[in-house]
Amino acid sequence: MLCRSFLRLWSQTAAFTGFSQSSWRPRQLPPIQQIARVGALGARSSSWSRRGMSTASDLPENSVAVLVGNAGTASELRACSTGGCCGKDTPLLPLGAVLARLPELPLWRLSEDQKVISRSFVAKNCQVAIQFINDVSVIAEPEGHHPDLHLTSWRNVQIDLTTHAIGGLSLPDLVLAAKIDAIKSKVLKLPLLPQAGFDEKSVALKALPRTSSVANLDEARGEHFAKRFAERFSERLFEDGRPTTRRGQGSDDEDGDGKPLQRDAEVMILSGGSPSRGRASSRPGTPGLSNTAVGKMCAGAIAAAFDHAFGETSPGHSAEVDEDADEIEDDDEMEGQPSAAELALLAEAESQEGQDPNLSMSLMSICVARSPSPKKVRAPMSPHAESPSIIALTDDEGEGKEEPLWTSHKPLPKPSRSSRPRTPPRSARKAQKPVLLGIPEPLSARARCDSNGAPLSARLSGRGPRPGNRRGMAGGA
Ligand SMILES: C[C@H](O)[C@H](O)[C@H]1CNC2=NC(N)=NC(=O)C2=N1
């Protein structure tokens, strides 16, 4: 219908201007492009009106508060004012009227559903991107008409314009687009998408697929996991981008230092659990990081935490953390990667640990990234499970005199003497590989492992196994 009326208008105009049909015969173009072609030529209707050509306005009544000319050019659009005329009474703009004006807005693209126009670009850096977004808000607020604004990968900006109240495009959208194009930004890189210039010779504009508002699955996944994690284990994992030590729901503060014991284990997992990196990723949405990047970090780290805790993936599944995303140096930076012997020790411990699925995961298996972890363990950070535990036993454990270094987080049932594996006599032990000594007691999650696998605090206090002494150390379950 629209196409026919435009073509009729066009043929009347062409007859009048002597621009005969024969000189302009559109190649067999799909309907939208024919309309676009005719419409785009119609965009000059206001200049035609200046040449004494009169064309009826293609705009519905009461489209904007202040209408300049026929709002047919970018400058006329910029001179218009929505003036708060934006709500359920705002008239939809006919598609032809939209297409007639899009050539005046070459940086904008029409969505496939023809309800949104979008503009995307890569800014010089995050600051320029956010400055531009702020400049847009300065324009939008007085107009009473607001774009959807997306910042991804810290500097990719996408602006979507549509009139939500009527579910489509209205003249305020085009007015705001023209005003946004007038923002002088310091340095904009090329638009993300190729420029859709108006091609005089053939097709005017192609309707391009509308970009989804959620940048990508990782972002949604990151937000989803971050939310689930925060709900389940703590109100907030981060404060100002740094891991919080605030009390989480239900986590106990056993050693009275005001810090919940389990929090560290959570942060260790979230940051990929690697002592050598010891860093926490910053909070989703931190300006310095793109949501996508953080989404990836959150998705990877938190998914790993859940999988790890609930055994959905193979043991040792380590969190994917976006390598080149900014990371926050954690003052608990740990030293050194675990040695091969350490990992062997862990594998040894693991093989024995895995026999009893009810045992909580050992902190050692959390401390050492990519360490094999017992399958089907309960959520290590859950307030209801025994805390992750690690056993540091001195050499004279055999005599049974030495108290375990760490107070029990939650008393486990005392194993019967018979079920307790006897430590082989020292002489026999020399020949053996490091073995798991004693039944693990749930211990404070506070213990951290250094590159020798000894809990740092034990090492610092001069107790616990001597560095390099493998026998005294077991990744307890
Ligand atoms: C009351 C207020 O003016 C209306 O809700 C406005 C606000 N800004 C708006 N902006 C956009 N893009 N669409 C709307 O429908 C809309 N409505």
Coordinates of C-alpha atoms and ligand atoms in Angstrom, one line a residue:
M1 CA 0.0 0.0 0.0
L2 CA 2.6 2.4 1.2
C3 CA 4.9 1.4 -1.6
R4 CA 2.2 2.0 -4.2
S5 CA 1.3 5.4 -2.8
F6 CA 4.9 6.5 -2.8
L7 CA 5.4 5.2 -6.3
R8 CA 2.3 7.0 -7.5
L9 CA 3.5 10.2 -5.8
W10 CA 6.9 9.6 -7.4
S11 CA 5.5 9.1 -10.9
Q12 CA 3.3 12.3 -10.6
T13 CA 6.4 14.2 -9.4
A14 CA 8.6 12.6 -12.0
A15 CA 6.0 13.6 -14.7
F16 CA 6.0 17.2 -13.4
T17 CA 9.8 17.5 -13.2
G18 CA 10.3 15.8 -16.5
F19 CA 12.3 13.1 -14.8
S20 CA 10.7 10.4 -16.9
Q21 CA 10.2 6.9 -15.8
S22 CA 12.5 5.6 -18.5
S23 CA 15.5 7.4 -17.0
W24 CA 14.9 5.9 -13.6
R25 CA 13.7 2.4 -13.5
P26 CA 14.6 0.6 -10.3
R27 CA 16.3 -2.7 -10.8
Q28 CA 14.1 -5.5 -9.5
L29 CA 14.8 -4.5 -5.8
P30 CA 12.9 -6.0 -2.9
P31 CA 10.0 -3.8 -1.8
I32 CA 11.8 -2.2 1.3
Q33 CA 14.6 -0.9 -1.0
Q34 CA 12.2 0.5 -3.5
I35 CA 10.4 2.4 -0.7
A36 CA 13.8 3.4 0.7
R37 CA 14.8 4.7 -2.7
V38 CA 11.7 6.7 -3.3
G39 CA 11.6 7.6 0.4
A40 CA 15.1 8.8 0.4
L41 CA 14.5 11.0 -2.6
G42 CA 11.5 12.2 -0.7
A43 CA 13.8 13.2 2.1
R44 CA 14.6 16.2 0.1
S45 CA 10.9 17.2 0.1
S46 CA 11.7 20.1 2.3
S47 CA 14.4 21.3 0.0
W48 CA 11.9 20.7 -2.8
S49 CA 9.4 22.8 -0.9
R50 CA 12.1 25.5 -0.9
R51 CA 12.2 25.1 -4.7
G52 CA 8.5 25.8 -4.9
M53 CA 7.7 22.1 -4.9
S54 CA 4.9 21.5 -2.4
T55 CA 4.7 18.0 -0.9
A56 CA 2.2 17.2 1.8
S57 CA 3.9 16.5 5.2
D58 CA 4.4 12.8 5.7
L59 CA 4.3 13.4 9.4
P60 CA 1.4 12.5 11.7
E61 CA 0.0 15.4 13.8
N62 CA 1.4 16.2 17.2
S63 CA 4.6 14.2 16.5
V64 CA 6.7 16.7 18.5
A65 CA 6.2 19.8 20.5
V66 CA 8.2 22.0 18.0
L67 CA 8.3 21.1 14.4
V68 CA 10.7 22.9 12.1
G69 CA 10.0 22.6 8.3
N70 CA 9.0 19.1 7.6
A71 CA 11.8 17.8 9.8
G72 CA 13.1 16.4 6.6
T73 CA 16.8 17.2 7.0
A74 CA 19.3 16.6 9.8
S75 CA 19.3 20.3 10.6
E76 CA 15.5 20.5 10.7
L77 CA 15.4 17.5 12.9
R78 CA 17.9 19.0 15.2
A79 CA 15.9 22.2 15.4
C80 CA 12.7 20.3 16.4
S81 CA 12.0 19.7 20.0
T82 CA 10.2 16.7 21.5
G83 CA 9.4 18.8 24.5
G84 CA 8.2 15.9 26.6
C85 CA 5.9 14.8 23.7
C86 CA 6.8 11.2 24.2
G87 CA 4.4 8.7 25.6
K88 CA 1.5 6.5 24.6
D89 CA -0.1 9.4 22.7
T90 CA 2.9 9.9 20.5
P91 CA 2.0 8.9 17.0
L92 CA 4.0 6.1 15.3
L93 CA 6.0 7.3 12.4
P94 CA 5.0 5.7 9.1
L95 CA 7.8 3.5 7.7
G96 CA 8.0 5.7 4.6
A97 CA 8.5 8.8 6.7
V98 CA 11.3 6.9 8.6
L99 CA 13.0 5.8 5.5
A100 CA 12.7 9.2 3.9
R101 CA 14.8 10.6 6.8
L102 CA 17.3 7.9 7.4
P103 CA 19.7 9.2 4.7
E104 CA 20.0 12.3 6.9
L105 CA 21.1 10.0 9.7
P106 CA 23.8 7.9 8.0
L107 CA 25.3 6.6 11.2
W108 CA 22.0 5.0 12.2
R109 CA 20.6 1.7 11.1
L110 CA 17.1 0.4 11.1
S111 CA 16.4 -2.8 12.9
E112 CA 14.9 -5.7 11.1
D113 CA 11.6 -5.2 12.9
Q114 CA 11.7 -1.6 11.8
K115 CA 11.0 -0.5 15.4
V116 CA 14.5 0.7 16.5
I117 CA 17.3 2.7 15.0
S118 CA 20.7 2.0 16.3
R119 CA 24.2 3.5 16.2
S120 CA 27.4 1.8 17.3
F121 CA 30.9 2.9 17.6
V122 CA 34.2 2.1 19.3
A123 CA 35.4 5.0 21.4
K124 CA 39.1 5.8 22.0
N125 CA 38.9 4.4 25.5
C126 CA 36.5 3.8 28.3
Q127 CA 36.6 7.4 29.5
V128 CA 35.7 8.8 26.1
A129 CA 32.9 6.2 25.8
I130 CA 31.4 7.2 29.1
Q131 CA 31.8 10.9 28.4
F132 CA 29.9 10.4 25.2
I133 CA 27.1 8.6 27.1
N134 CA 27.0 11.4 29.6
D135 CA 26.7 13.9 26.7
V136 CA 23.8 11.9 25.3
S137 CA 22.0 12.1 28.7
V138 CA 22.4 15.8 28.7
I139 CA 20.5 16.0 25.5
A140 CA 17.9 13.3 26.2
E141 CA 16.7 14.5 29.6
P142 CA 15.4 17.9 28.5
E143 CA 13.7 16.2 25.5
G144 CA 12.0 13.8 27.8
H145 CA 12.9 11.1 25.4
H146 CA 15.7 8.6 26.2
P147 CA 17.8 6.1 24.3
D148 CA 18.9 2.7 25.4
L149 CA 22.6 2.8 26.0
H150 CA 25.0 -0.1 26.0
L151 CA 28.7 -0.1 26.9
T152 CA 30.5 -3.3 26.2
S153 CA 34.2 -4.3 26.2
W154 CA 34.8 -1.1 28.0
R155 CA 34.6 1.2 25.0
N156 CA 32.1 -0.2 22.5
V157 CA 29.1 2.0 22.6
Q158 CA 25.7 1.2 21.1
I159 CA 22.7 3.6 21.2
D160 CA 19.2 2.3 20.5
L161 CA 16.4 4.6 19.9
T162 CA 12.7 3.6 19.9
T163 CA 9.6 4.9 21.6
H164 CA 8.8 2.3 24.3
A165 CA 5.4 3.6 25.1
I166 CA 4.1 2.8 21.5
G167 CA 6.5 0.0 20.7
G168 CA 7.9 1.6 17.6
L169 CA 9.6 4.6 16.0
S170 CA 8.2 8.1 16.4
L171 CA 9.6 11.5 15.2
P172 CA 11.2 12.1 18.7
D173 CA 13.5 9.1 18.0
L174 CA 14.8 10.7 14.8
V175 CA 15.0 14.1 16.4
L176 CA 17.1 12.7 19.2
A177 CA 19.2 10.8 16.7
A178 CA 20.0 13.9 14.8
K179 CA 20.9 15.7 18.1
I180 CA 23.1 12.9 19.2
D181 CA 25.0 13.0 15.9
A182 CA 25.8 16.6 16.6
I183 CA 27.7 15.7 19.8
K184 CA 31.3 16.5 19.2
S185 CA 33.2 13.7 20.9
K186 CA 36.9 13.9 21.3
V187 CA 38.0 10.8 19.5
L188 CA 35.6 8.2 18.1
K189 CA 37.0 5.2 16.2
L190 CA 35.1 3.9 13.2
P191 CA 31.6 2.8 13.9
L192 CA 31.4 -0.8 14.8
L193 CA 29.3 -1.6 11.8
P194 CA 30.2 -0.4 8.3
Q195 CA 28.7 3.0 7.5
A196 CA 25.4 2.5 5.7
G197 CA 25.8 5.3 3.2
F198 CA 22.8 6.2 1.0
D199 CA 23.7 4.7 -2.4
E200 CA 22.3 7.1 -5.0
K201 CA 22.7 4.5 -7.8
S202 CA 20.7 1.6 -6.4
V203 CA 19.7 0.6 -2.9
A204 CA 19.0 3.3 -0.4
L205 CA 19.4 1.5 2.9
K206 CA 19.3 -2.1 4.0
A207 CA 17.4 -3.0 7.1
L208 CA 20.0 -4.5 9.4
P209 CA 19.3 -7.0 12.1
R210 CA 18.7 -5.4 15.4
T211 CA 21.5 -6.1 17.9
S212 CA 20.3 -7.8 21.0
S213 CA 20.4 -5.7 24.1
V214 CA 22.3 -8.4 26.0
A215 CA 25.8 -8.3 24.7
N216 CA 26.2 -12.0 24.8
L217 CA 25.5 -15.2 26.7
D218 CA 28.6 -14.9 28.9
E219 CA 27.4 -11.6 30.2
A220 CA 23.9 -13.0 31.0
R221 CA 25.6 -16.1 32.4
G222 CA 28.0 -14.0 34.5
E223 CA 25.2 -11.9 35.8
H224 CA 23.1 -15.0 36.5
F225 CA 25.9 -16.8 38.4
A226 CA 27.0 -13.7 40.2
K227 CA 23.4 -13.2 41.4
R228 CA 23.0 -16.9 42.4
F229 CA 26.4 -16.9 44.1
A230 CA 25.7 -13.7 46.0
E231 CA 22.3 -15.0 47.0
R232 CA 23.6 -18.3 48.1
F233 CA 26.8 -17.5 49.8
S234 CA 27.1 -13.9 50.7
E235 CA 25.4 -10.6 50.2
R236 CA 28.2 -9.2 48.2
L237 CA 31.4 -10.7 47.0
F238 CA 33.0 -7.4 46.2
E239 CA 33.3 -4.0 47.6
D240 CA 34.8 -1.3 45.3
G241 CA 36.0 -4.1 43.1
R242 CA 37.9 -5.8 45.9
P243 CA 36.8 -9.0 47.6
T244 CA 34.9 -8.1 50.7
T245 CA 35.7 -9.6 54.0
R246 CA 32.3 -8.8 55.3
R247 CA 30.4 -11.6 57.1
G248 CA 28.5 -13.7 54.6
Q249 CA 25.1 -15.3 55.5
G250 CA 25.7 -18.0 58.0
S251 CA 29.5 -18.2 57.6
D252 CA 31.2 -18.5 61.0
D253 CA 34.0 -16.5 62.1
E254 CA 35.9 -19.2 64.0
D255 CA 39.2 -17.5 64.6
G256 CA 37.7 -14.2 65.8
D257 CA 39.6 -12.1 63.4
G258 CA 36.3 -10.5 62.2
K259 CA 36.6 -12.3 58.9
P260 CA 34.4 -15.2 57.9
L261 CA 36.6 -18.2 57.4
Q262 CA 34.9 -19.4 54.3
R263 CA 35.1 -16.1 52.4
D264 CA 38.7 -16.6 51.6
A265 CA 37.9 -19.9 50.0
E266 CA 35.2 -18.3 47.9
V267 CA 37.5 -15.5 46.8
M268 CA 40.2 -18.1 46.1
I269 CA 37.9 -20.0 43.8
L270 CA 36.4 -16.8 42.2
S271 CA 39.9 -15.6 41.3
G272 CA 40.7 -18.9 39.7
G273 CA 42.0 -20.3 43.0
S274 CA 45.6 -20.0 41.9
P275 CA 47.9 -19.0 44.8
S276 CA 50.4 -17.6 42.3
R277 CA 47.9 -15.2 41.0
G278 CA 45.9 -14.6 44.1
R279 CA 43.8 -11.9 42.4
A280 CA 40.2 -11.2 42.6
S281 CA 38.4 -10.2 39.4
S282 CA 36.6 -6.9 39.7
R283 CA 32.9 -6.6 40.2
P284 CA 30.6 -7.0 37.2
G285 CA 30.0 -3.7 35.6
T286 CA 33.1 -2.0 36.9
P287 CA 33.8 0.8 34.4
G288 CA 37.3 -0.3 33.9
L289 CA 36.1 -3.7 32.7
S290 CA 33.6 -4.5 30.1
N291 CA 30.6 -6.4 31.3
T292 CA 31.4 -9.0 28.8
A293 CA 34.9 -9.5 30.1
V294 CA 33.6 -9.6 33.6
G295 CA 30.7 -11.7 32.5
K296 CA 33.2 -14.2 31.2
M297 CA 35.2 -14.1 34.4
C298 CA 32.1 -14.4 36.5
A299 CA 30.7 -17.1 34.3
G300 CA 33.9 -19.1 34.2
A301 CA 34.9 -18.6 37.8
I302 CA 31.5 -19.1 39.4
A303 CA 30.5 -21.9 37.0
A304 CA 33.7 -23.6 38.0
A305 CA 32.9 -23.0 41.7
F306 CA 29.5 -24.5 41.3
D307 CA 30.7 -27.3 39.1
H308 CA 33.6 -28.0 41.4
A309 CA 31.4 -28.0 44.5
F310 CA 28.7 -30.1 43.0
G311 CA 31.0 -32.3 41.0
E312 CA 29.3 -31.6 37.7
T313 CA 32.5 -31.4 35.8
S314 CA 35.7 -33.4 35.9
P315 CA 37.8 -32.6 39.0
G316 CA 40.4 -29.9 38.6
H317 CA 38.2 -27.9 36.3
S318 CA 39.7 -24.5 36.8
A319 CA 37.9 -21.2 36.4
E320 CA 38.5 -19.6 33.0
V321 CA 39.5 -16.0 33.9
D322 CA 39.8 -13.5 31.1
E323 CA 43.6 -13.3 30.9
D324 CA 43.8 -9.8 29.6
A325 CA 41.1 -8.3 31.8
D326 CA 42.3 -5.9 34.4
E327 CA 42.7 -7.6 37.7
I328 CA 43.0 -6.3 41.2
E329 CA 46.2 -7.1 43.0
D330 CA 45.2 -8.9 46.1
D331 CA 47.3 -8.0 49.2
D332 CA 47.1 -11.7 50.0
E333 CA 49.1 -12.4 46.8
M334 CA 50.4 -15.9 47.2
E335 CA 53.9 -17.1 46.0
G336 CA 54.8 -19.6 43.5
Q337 CA 52.9 -22.2 41.5
P338 CA 52.5 -25.6 43.1
S339 CA 55.3 -27.9 42.2
A340 CA 54.8 -31.1 40.3
A341 CA 55.6 -32.9 43.5
E342 CA 52.9 -30.9 45.2
L343 CA 50.4 -31.8 42.5
A344 CA 51.5 -35.4 42.8
L345 CA 50.9 -35.3 46.5
L346 CA 47.5 -33.8 45.9
A347 CA 46.7 -36.5 43.3
E348 CA 47.8 -39.0 45.9
A349 CA 45.7 -37.4 48.5
E350 CA 42.9 -37.1 46.1
S351 CA 42.9 -40.8 45.2
Q352 CA 42.4 -41.6 48.8
E353 CA 40.1 -38.7 49.5
G354 CA 37.7 -39.6 46.8
Q355 CA 36.9 -42.8 48.6
D356 CA 34.6 -41.0 51.0
P357 CA 32.2 -38.7 49.1
N358 CA 31.0 -37.2 52.3
L359 CA 34.3 -35.5 53.1
S360 CA 34.5 -31.8 52.5
M361 CA 36.9 -30.6 50.0
S362 CA 40.4 -29.8 51.3
L363 CA 41.5 -26.2 51.2
M364 CA 44.7 -27.5 49.6
S365 CA 42.6 -28.5 46.6
I366 CA 41.1 -25.1 46.5
C367 CA 44.5 -23.3 47.0
V368 CA 46.1 -25.1 44.1
A369 CA 44.6 -24.1 40.8
R370 CA 43.8 -27.0 38.6
S371 CA 44.4 -29.4 41.5
P372 CA 42.3 -32.6 41.3
S373 CA 39.3 -32.2 43.6
P374 CA 37.2 -34.9 45.1
K375 CA 34.0 -35.4 43.1
K376 CA 30.6 -35.1 44.6
V377 CA 31.6 -33.0 47.6
R378 CA 29.2 -30.7 49.2
A379 CA 29.5 -27.0 48.5
P380 CA 32.7 -26.1 50.3
M381 CA 31.6 -22.6 51.1
S382 CA 28.1 -23.6 52.2
P383 CA 27.6 -22.7 55.8
H384 CA 26.2 -26.1 56.3
A385 CA 29.2 -28.2 55.2
E386 CA 32.4 -28.7 57.1
S387 CA 34.8 -26.0 56.1
P388 CA 37.4 -26.8 53.6
S389 CA 40.2 -28.4 55.6
I390 CA 43.9 -29.0 55.4
I391 CA 46.0 -31.0 57.7
A392 CA 49.5 -29.9 58.6
L393 CA 51.0 -32.7 60.8
T394 CA 54.4 -32.7 62.4
D395 CA 56.7 -35.6 62.0
D396 CA 56.0 -36.9 65.5
E397 CA 52.3 -37.4 64.7
G398 CA 53.0 -41.1 65.1
E399 CA 53.4 -40.5 68.9
G400 CA 50.0 -38.9 68.8
K401 CA 51.3 -36.1 71.1
E402 CA 51.0 -33.2 68.7
E403 CA 47.7 -31.5 68.6
P404 CA 46.4 -30.8 65.0
L405 CA 47.6 -27.3 64.2
W406 CA 44.2 -25.9 63.5
T407 CA 41.2 -26.0 65.8
S408 CA 38.4 -28.0 64.4
H409 CA 35.8 -26.0 62.4
K410 CA 33.2 -28.5 63.3
P411 CA 33.9 -31.7 65.3
L412 CA 33.7 -34.7 63.0
P413 CA 32.7 -38.0 64.7
K414 CA 35.8 -39.5 66.2
P415 CA 36.9 -42.5 64.0
S416 CA 37.3 -45.7 65.9
R417 CA 40.9 -46.7 66.7
S418 CA 40.6 -49.6 64.4
S419 CA 39.4 -47.7 61.4
R420 CA 42.1 -45.1 61.8
P421 CA 44.9 -46.0 59.3
R422 CA 48.1 -46.5 61.4
T423 CA 51.0 -44.4 60.3
P424 CA 53.7 -46.8 59.3
P425 CA 56.8 -46.6 61.5
R426 CA 59.3 -43.9 60.5
S427 CA 61.8 -46.5 59.1
A428 CA 59.1 -47.9 56.8
R429 CA 58.0 -44.4 55.9
K430 CA 61.4 -43.4 54.5
A431 CA 60.9 -45.7 51.6
Q432 CA 57.4 -44.7 50.8
K433 CA 55.9 -41.9 48.8
P434 CA 54.3 -39.2 50.8
V435 CA 51.1 -40.6 52.2
L436 CA 47.9 -39.1 53.7
L437 CA 48.5 -39.0 57.4
G438 CA 45.5 -39.4 59.7
I439 CA 41.8 -38.8 59.3
P440 CA 41.3 -35.1 58.3
E441 CA 39.6 -32.9 60.8
P442 CA 37.7 -30.0 59.3
L443 CA 40.0 -27.1 59.8
S444 CA 39.9 -23.4 59.4
A445 CA 39.6 -22.3 55.8
R446 CA 41.9 -19.5 56.8
A447 CA 44.9 -21.6 56.1
R448 CA 46.6 -20.7 52.9
C449 CA 49.2 -22.7 51.1
D450 CA 52.5 -21.4 50.0
S451 CA 54.5 -22.8 47.2
N452 CA 55.7 -25.6 49.5
G453 CA 52.1 -26.5 50.3
A454 CA 52.6 -25.5 54.0
P455 CA 49.9 -23.3 55.5
L456 CA 51.4 -19.9 55.5
S457 CA 50.3 -19.1 59.1
A458 CA 51.9 -22.3 60.3
R459 CA 55.0 -21.5 58.5
L460 CA 55.0 -18.0 59.7
S461 CA 54.5 -19.1 63.3
G462 CA 57.4 -21.5 63.0
R463 CA 55.1 -24.5 63.6
G464 CA 54.0 -27.1 61.2
P465 CA 56.1 -29.0 58.7
R466 CA 59.5 -27.7 57.8
P467 CA 59.4 -26.3 54.2
G468 CA 60.3 -29.0 51.7
N469 CA 59.3 -31.8 54.1
R470 CA 56.6 -33.5 52.1
R471 CA 55.8 -36.2 54.6
G472 CA 54.4 -33.7 57.1
M473 CA 51.9 -32.4 54.7
A474 CA 48.7 -33.9 53.5
G475 CA 45.9 -32.3 51.6
G476 CA 43.3 -33.6 54.0
A477 CA 39.8 -34.2 52.9
Ligands
LIG1 C1 6.8 10.1 31.3 C2 7.9 10.1 30.4 O1 8.0 11.2 29.6 C3 7.8 8.9 29.4 O2 7.7 7.7 30.2 C4 8.9 8.8 28.4 C5 10.3 8.9 29.1 N1 11.2 8.6 28.0 C6 11.0 7.8 27.0 N2 11.9 7.4 26.2 C7 11.6 6.5 25.2 N3 12.6 6.1 24.4 N4 10.4 5.9 25.1 C8 9.4 6.3 25.8 O3 8.3 5.8 25.7 C9 9.6 7.2 26.9 N5 8.7 7.7 27.6

